[in-house]
Amino acid sequence: MRRRGYVLTSDWRVGAPLARCWDVLADPALTWPVWWPHLRTRDVRPVDGLVGSSATLLFRTPLGYALRVGLVVESAQPQRRVLVRASGDLEGHGDVVLEALAPDRTRIGVVWDVRTTRAWMNATAPLLGRVFTASHARVMRLGERGLDRHLAATAPVADPARDVTGT
């Protein structure tokens, strides 16, 4: 059966500095399930420098079905860009680009170019393709909101005793 291809884009905007966003997203322990609803991770295998790191992500979609996606980091430019290879229920590539919009505001652009591998998804794609795309958008919005809340809740507290003027 022919695999259905999708190009899925997301544009996250979070209220935190780029470096903090990078630290959370590139965390070797892959603690994303702490802040991303309906996501679980398995087989997290970090590698120094990020390239070659891998994990399996398990998403419970708003429609009730689960997706298992293996990710392997193919290239990384710290605080700028990460390219990943996806396998499992979705095969293809993801491109994540981080951009500072302001000292305390970051844009995270995500583009997935993937094909579905599950027979039922491929068979129903002519009817449900738009529903799958909408489901992906919902999962990503939940990730964006969760990351934004997590970063706000874990923001470093300024030390009022610290003299920022240098005097």
C-alpha atoms as an extended CHARMM CRD file, in Angstrom:
* protein
*
       167  EXT
         1         1  MET       CA              0.0000000000        0.0000000000        0.0000000000  PROA      1               0.0000000000
         2         2  ARG       CA              1.1930000000        3.4970000000       -0.8600000000  PROA      2               0.0000000000
         3         3  ARG       CA              2.4910000000        5.5140000000        2.0700000000  PROA      3               0.0000000000
         4         4  ARG       CA              0.9320000000        8.9140000000        2.5680000000  PROA      4               0.0000000000
         5         5  GLY       CA              3.3050000000       11.8690000000        2.8040000000  PROA      5               0.0000000000
         6         6  TYR       CA              2.8470000000       14.9400000000        4.9790000000  PROA      6               0.0000000000
         7         7  VAL       CA              4.7570000000       18.1770000000        5.4460000000  PROA      7               0.0000000000
         8         8  LEU       CA              3.7260000000       19.4020000000        8.8930000000  PROA      8               0.0000000000
         9         9  THR       CA              4.8090000000       22.7920000000       10.1830000000  PROA      9               0.0000000000
        10        10  SER       CA              4.5790000000       24.3590000000       13.6330000000  PROA      10              0.0000000000
        11        11  ASP       CA              5.6410000000       27.7570000000       14.8580000000  PROA      11              0.0000000000
        12        12  TRP       CA              6.1210000000       27.8780000000       18.6240000000  PROA      12              0.0000000000
        13        13  ARG       CA              6.6340000000       31.1510000000       20.4620000000  PROA      13              0.0000000000
        14        14  VAL       CA              7.6410000000       30.8910000000       24.0880000000  PROA      14              0.0000000000
        15        15  GLY       CA              8.4120000000       33.4600000000       26.7630000000  PROA      15              0.0000000000
        16        16  ALA       CA             11.9590000000       32.4850000000       27.6440000000  PROA      16              0.0000000000
        17        17  PRO       CA             15.4830000000       33.2120000000       26.4130000000  PROA      17              0.0000000000
        18        18  LEU       CA             16.7890000000       31.0990000000       23.5560000000  PROA      18              0.0000000000
        19        19  ALA       CA             19.4840000000       29.4840000000       25.7410000000  PROA      19              0.0000000000
        20        20  ARG       CA             16.8960000000       28.2420000000       28.2670000000  PROA      20              0.0000000000
        21        21  CYS       CA             14.7240000000       26.8390000000       25.4750000000  PROA      21              0.0000000000
        22        22  TRP       CA             17.7330000000       25.0230000000       24.0410000000  PROA      22              0.0000000000
        23        23  ASP       CA             18.6770000000       23.6040000000       27.4410000000  PROA      23              0.0000000000
        24        24  VAL       CA             15.2010000000       22.1110000000       27.9060000000  PROA      24              0.0000000000
        25        25  LEU       CA             14.8360000000       20.8050000000       24.3540000000  PROA      25              0.0000000000
        26        26  ALA       CA             18.3770000000       19.3530000000       24.2230000000  PROA      26              0.0000000000
        27        27  ASP       CA             18.2670000000       17.9130000000       27.7600000000  PROA      27              0.0000000000
        28        28  PRO       CA             20.1380000000       14.5700000000       27.5640000000  PROA      28              0.0000000000
        29        29  ALA       CA             17.5230000000       12.9510000000       29.8310000000  PROA      29              0.0000000000
        30        30  LEU       CA             14.8010000000       14.0080000000       27.3340000000  PROA      30              0.0000000000
        31        31  THR       CA             12.4300000000       15.2060000000       30.0440000000  PROA      31              0.0000000000
        32        32  TRP       CA              9.8210000000       16.3810000000       27.5240000000  PROA      32              0.0000000000
        33        33  PRO       CA              7.0250000000       14.2940000000       29.1150000000  PROA      33              0.0000000000
        34        34  VAL       CA              7.3000000000       16.5500000000       32.1900000000  PROA      34              0.0000000000
        35        35  TRP       CA              5.8160000000       19.3990000000       30.1680000000  PROA      35              0.0000000000
        36        36  TRP       CA              4.3490000000       17.8520000000       26.9830000000  PROA      36              0.0000000000
        37        37  PRO       CA              0.9060000000       16.3040000000       27.6010000000  PROA      37              0.0000000000
        38        38  HSD       CA              0.2080000000       12.8420000000       26.1940000000  PROA      38              0.0000000000
        39        39  LEU       CA              3.8890000000       12.1480000000       25.4640000000  PROA      39              0.0000000000
        40        40  ARG       CA              6.0290000000        9.3560000000       26.8760000000  PROA      40              0.0000000000
        41        41  THR       CA              9.6150000000        8.4530000000       26.0440000000  PROA      41              0.0000000000
        42        42  ARG       CA             11.4550000000        5.1540000000       25.9180000000  PROA      42              0.0000000000
        43        43  ASP       CA             14.9510000000        4.0260000000       25.1070000000  PROA      43              0.0000000000
        44        44  VAL       CA             16.4890000000        7.4600000000       25.6020000000  PROA      44              0.0000000000
        45        45  ARG       CA             20.1400000000        7.2280000000       24.5410000000  PROA      45              0.0000000000
        46        46  PRO       CA             21.9820000000       10.5420000000       24.8120000000  PROA      46              0.0000000000
        47        47  VAL       CA             25.3090000000       11.1450000000       23.0920000000  PROA      47              0.0000000000
        48        48  ASP       CA             27.7310000000       13.9500000000       23.9610000000  PROA      48              0.0000000000
        49        49  GLY       CA             27.3190000000       16.7070000000       21.4130000000  PROA      49              0.0000000000
        50        50  LEU       CA             23.7510000000       15.5510000000       20.6860000000  PROA      50              0.0000000000
        51        51  VAL       CA             24.4490000000       14.0550000000       17.2210000000  PROA      51              0.0000000000
        52        52  GLY       CA             23.6150000000       10.3480000000       17.3460000000  PROA      52              0.0000000000
        53        53  SER       CA             21.3310000000       10.7240000000       20.3660000000  PROA      53              0.0000000000
        54        54  SER       CA             18.1560000000        8.6930000000       20.0260000000  PROA      54              0.0000000000
        55        55  ALA       CA             14.8460000000        8.0330000000       21.7230000000  PROA      55              0.0000000000
        56        56  THR       CA             11.4510000000        6.5670000000       21.0620000000  PROA      56              0.0000000000
        57        57  LEU       CA              8.5200000000        8.9290000000       21.5560000000  PROA      57              0.0000000000
        58        58  LEU       CA              5.0370000000        7.6160000000       22.2490000000  PROA      58              0.0000000000
        59        59  PHE       CA              2.2620000000       10.1120000000       21.5220000000  PROA      59              0.0000000000
        60        60  ARG       CA             -1.3860000000        9.6350000000       22.4620000000  PROA      60              0.0000000000
        61        61  THR       CA             -3.2520000000       11.6960000000       19.8720000000  PROA      61              0.0000000000
        62        62  PRO       CA             -6.4540000000       13.6730000000       20.5010000000  PROA      62              0.0000000000
        63        63  LEU       CA             -8.2770000000       11.0770000000       18.3790000000  PROA      63              0.0000000000
        64        64  GLY       CA             -7.2490000000        8.2850000000       20.7640000000  PROA      64              0.0000000000
        65        65  TYR       CA             -4.7200000000        6.3950000000       18.6670000000  PROA      65              0.0000000000
        66        66  ALA       CA             -1.0620000000        6.1790000000       19.6340000000  PROA      66              0.0000000000
        67        67  LEU       CA              1.9780000000        6.9120000000       17.4940000000  PROA      67              0.0000000000
        68        68  ARG       CA              5.4290000000        5.4800000000       18.1230000000  PROA      68              0.0000000000
        69        69  VAL       CA              8.2100000000        7.5260000000       16.5710000000  PROA      69              0.0000000000
        70        70  GLY       CA             11.9170000000        6.7920000000       16.8670000000  PROA      70              0.0000000000
        71        71  LEU       CA             14.1510000000        9.8440000000       16.5970000000  PROA      71              0.0000000000
        72        72  VAL       CA             17.8780000000       10.0280000000       15.8750000000  PROA      72              0.0000000000
        73        73  VAL       CA             19.6750000000       13.3690000000       15.8580000000  PROA      73              0.0000000000
        74        74  GLU       CA             21.5060000000       13.6700000000       12.5360000000  PROA      74              0.0000000000
        75        75  SER       CA             22.9810000000       17.1310000000       13.0140000000  PROA      75              0.0000000000
        76        76  ALA       CA             22.9010000000       19.8830000000       15.6100000000  PROA      76              0.0000000000
        77        77  GLN       CA             23.9930000000       23.4970000000       15.7490000000  PROA      77              0.0000000000
        78        78  PRO       CA             23.6550000000       24.4090000000       19.4380000000  PROA      78              0.0000000000
        79        79  GLN       CA             20.9800000000       27.0190000000       20.1080000000  PROA      79              0.0000000000
        80        80  ARG       CA             20.1890000000       27.1910000000       16.3890000000  PROA      80              0.0000000000
        81        81  ARG       CA             19.0740000000       24.0320000000       14.6530000000  PROA      81              0.0000000000
        82        82  VAL       CA             18.5610000000       20.2870000000       14.9890000000  PROA      82              0.0000000000
        83        83  LEU       CA             17.8580000000       17.8110000000       12.1970000000  PROA      83              0.0000000000
        84        84  VAL       CA             16.3770000000       14.4460000000       13.1690000000  PROA      84              0.0000000000
        85        85  ARG       CA             15.5090000000       11.2530000000       11.3420000000  PROA      85              0.0000000000
        86        86  ALA       CA             12.1520000000        9.7050000000       12.2300000000  PROA      86              0.0000000000
        87        87  SER       CA             11.2440000000        6.0250000000       12.0400000000  PROA      87              0.0000000000
        88        88  GLY       CA              8.3770000000        3.8690000000       13.2240000000  PROA      88              0.0000000000
        89        89  ASP       CA              4.7950000000        4.9660000000       12.5910000000  PROA      89              0.0000000000
        90        90  LEU       CA              6.1890000000        8.0450000000       10.8320000000  PROA      90              0.0000000000
        91        91  GLU       CA              9.2860000000        7.8990000000        8.6420000000  PROA      91              0.0000000000
        92        92  GLY       CA             11.1640000000       10.9060000000        7.3720000000  PROA      92              0.0000000000
        93        93  HSD       CA             12.8960000000       13.9560000000        8.7790000000  PROA      93              0.0000000000
        94        94  GLY       CA             12.3080000000       16.8000000000       11.1970000000  PROA      94              0.0000000000
        95        95  ASP       CA             13.9550000000       20.2090000000       11.1400000000  PROA      95              0.0000000000
        96        96  VAL       CA             13.8530000000       22.3290000000       14.3050000000  PROA      96              0.0000000000
        97        97  VAL       CA             15.0830000000       25.9280000000       14.1480000000  PROA      97              0.0000000000
        98        98  LEU       CA             15.4080000000       28.2200000000       17.1750000000  PROA      98              0.0000000000
        99        99  GLU       CA             15.4580000000       31.9980000000       16.8580000000  PROA      99              0.0000000000
       100       100  ALA       CA             15.6730000000       34.6980000000       19.5330000000  PROA      100             0.0000000000
       101       101  LEU       CA             12.8470000000       37.1810000000       19.0030000000  PROA      101             0.0000000000
       102       102  ALA       CA             13.7970000000       39.2240000000       22.0680000000  PROA      102             0.0000000000
       103       103  PRO       CA             15.9730000000       38.6160000000       25.1300000000  PROA      103             0.0000000000
       104       104  ASP       CA             13.0650000000       36.7910000000       26.7920000000  PROA      104             0.0000000000
       105       105  ARG       CA             11.1690000000       35.4620000000       23.7430000000  PROA      105             0.0000000000
       106       106  THR       CA             12.0560000000       32.5610000000       21.4340000000  PROA      106             0.0000000000
       107       107  ARG       CA             10.5870000000       31.1720000000       18.2290000000  PROA      107             0.0000000000
       108       108  ILE       CA             10.8790000000       27.4450000000       17.6340000000  PROA      108             0.0000000000
       109       109  GLY       CA             10.0180000000       26.4730000000       14.0740000000  PROA      109             0.0000000000
       110       110  VAL       CA              9.4010000000       22.7970000000       13.3940000000  PROA      110             0.0000000000
       111       111  VAL       CA              8.9650000000       21.1660000000        9.9830000000  PROA      111             0.0000000000
       112       112  TRP       CA              8.2700000000       17.4520000000        9.6290000000  PROA      112             0.0000000000
       113       113  ASP       CA              8.5270000000       15.8210000000        6.2010000000  PROA      113             0.0000000000
       114       114  VAL       CA              7.1940000000       12.3410000000        6.9310000000  PROA      114             0.0000000000
       115       115  ARG       CA              5.2700000000        9.3960000000        5.5680000000  PROA      115             0.0000000000
       116       116  THR       CA              2.9060000000        7.2320000000        7.5630000000  PROA      116             0.0000000000
       117       117  THR       CA              3.7680000000        3.5260000000        7.7930000000  PROA      117             0.0000000000
       118       118  ARG       CA              0.6770000000        2.0920000000        9.4800000000  PROA      118             0.0000000000
       119       119  ALA       CA             -1.6040000000        0.3220000000        6.9970000000  PROA      119             0.0000000000
       120       120  TRP       CA             -4.8270000000        1.7330000000        8.4410000000  PROA      120             0.0000000000
       121       121  MET       CA             -3.4990000000        5.3000000000        8.2610000000  PROA      121             0.0000000000
       122       122  ASN       CA             -2.4270000000        4.8590000000        4.6450000000  PROA      122             0.0000000000
       123       123  ALA       CA             -5.7270000000        3.2300000000        3.6860000000  PROA      123             0.0000000000
       124       124  THR       CA             -7.8090000000        5.9770000000        5.2970000000  PROA      124             0.0000000000
       125       125  ALA       CA             -5.5700000000        8.9160000000        4.3020000000  PROA      125             0.0000000000
       126       126  PRO       CA             -7.7910000000       10.0410000000        1.3950000000  PROA      126             0.0000000000
       127       127  LEU       CA            -10.6300000000       10.5110000000        3.8960000000  PROA      127             0.0000000000
       128       128  LEU       CA             -8.7420000000       11.2900000000        7.0990000000  PROA      128             0.0000000000
       129       129  GLY       CA             -5.5840000000       13.0480000000        5.9010000000  PROA      129             0.0000000000
       130       130  ARG       CA             -6.8680000000       16.4460000000        7.0240000000  PROA      130             0.0000000000
       131       131  VAL       CA             -7.9440000000       14.9770000000       10.3540000000  PROA      131             0.0000000000
       132       132  PHE       CA             -4.4440000000       13.5270000000       10.8800000000  PROA      132             0.0000000000
       133       133  THR       CA             -2.9580000000       16.9420000000       10.0660000000  PROA      133             0.0000000000
       134       134  ALA       CA             -5.3150000000       18.6560000000       12.5280000000  PROA      134             0.0000000000
       135       135  SER       CA             -4.4580000000       16.0650000000       15.1760000000  PROA      135             0.0000000000
       136       136  HSD       CA             -0.7550000000       16.7510000000       14.6850000000  PROA      136             0.0000000000
       137       137  ALA       CA             -1.3740000000       20.4940000000       15.0070000000  PROA      137             0.0000000000
       138       138  ARG       CA             -3.2320000000       19.9190000000       18.3010000000  PROA      138             0.0000000000
       139       139  VAL       CA             -0.4240000000       17.7390000000       19.7010000000  PROA      139             0.0000000000
       140       140  MET       CA              2.1150000000       20.3960000000       18.7560000000  PROA      140             0.0000000000
       141       141  ARG       CA              0.0280000000       23.2240000000       20.2870000000  PROA      141             0.0000000000
       142       142  LEU       CA             -0.0970000000       21.2300000000       23.5270000000  PROA      142             0.0000000000
       143       143  GLY       CA              3.6920000000       20.8910000000       23.3620000000  PROA      143             0.0000000000
       144       144  GLU       CA              4.1310000000       24.6260000000       22.8050000000  PROA      144             0.0000000000
       145       145  ARG       CA              1.8270000000       25.5400000000       25.6960000000  PROA      145             0.0000000000
       146       146  GLY       CA              3.4240000000       22.9500000000       27.9610000000  PROA      146             0.0000000000
       147       147  LEU       CA              6.9370000000       24.1800000000       27.2020000000  PROA      147             0.0000000000
       148       148  ASP       CA              5.9120000000       27.8000000000       27.7630000000  PROA      148             0.0000000000
       149       149  ARG       CA              4.3410000000       26.9420000000       31.1540000000  PROA      149             0.0000000000
       150       150  HSD       CA              7.3410000000       24.8180000000       32.1370000000  PROA      150             0.0000000000
       151       151  LEU       CA              9.8160000000       27.5550000000       31.2850000000  PROA      151             0.0000000000
       152       152  ALA       CA              7.7650000000       30.1310000000       33.2190000000  PROA      152             0.0000000000
       153       153  ALA       CA              7.4850000000       27.8430000000       36.2690000000  PROA      153             0.0000000000
       154       154  THR       CA             11.1990000000       27.0420000000       36.2920000000  PROA      154             0.0000000000
       155       155  ALA       CA             12.4860000000       30.5300000000       35.4650000000  PROA      155             0.0000000000
       156       156  PRO       CA             15.5420000000       31.5160000000       37.4810000000  PROA      156             0.0000000000
       157       157  VAL       CA             14.7190000000       33.9470000000       40.2510000000  PROA      157             0.0000000000
       158       158  ALA       CA             16.6960000000       37.1780000000       40.1930000000  PROA      158             0.0000000000
       159       159  ASP       CA             18.8160000000       37.7180000000       43.2850000000  PROA      159             0.0000000000
       160       160  PRO       CA             17.8380000000       41.1520000000       44.6590000000  PROA      160             0.0000000000
       161       161  ALA       CA             21.0300000000       41.2350000000       46.7230000000  PROA      161             0.0000000000
       162       162  ARG       CA             23.1190000000       40.9940000000       43.5530000000  PROA      162             0.0000000000
       163       163  ASP       CA             24.4000000000       44.3680000000       42.4440000000  PROA      163             0.0000000000
       164       164  VAL       CA             23.8380000000       44.4370000000       38.6850000000  PROA      164             0.0000000000
       165       165  THR       CA             25.4170000000       47.8800000000       38.3350000000  PROA      165             0.0000000000
       166       166  GLY       CA             28.8490000000       46.6050000000       39.2970000000  PROA      166             0.0000000000
       167       167  THR       CA             29.2900000000       49.1980000000       42.0410000000  PROA      167             0.0000000000
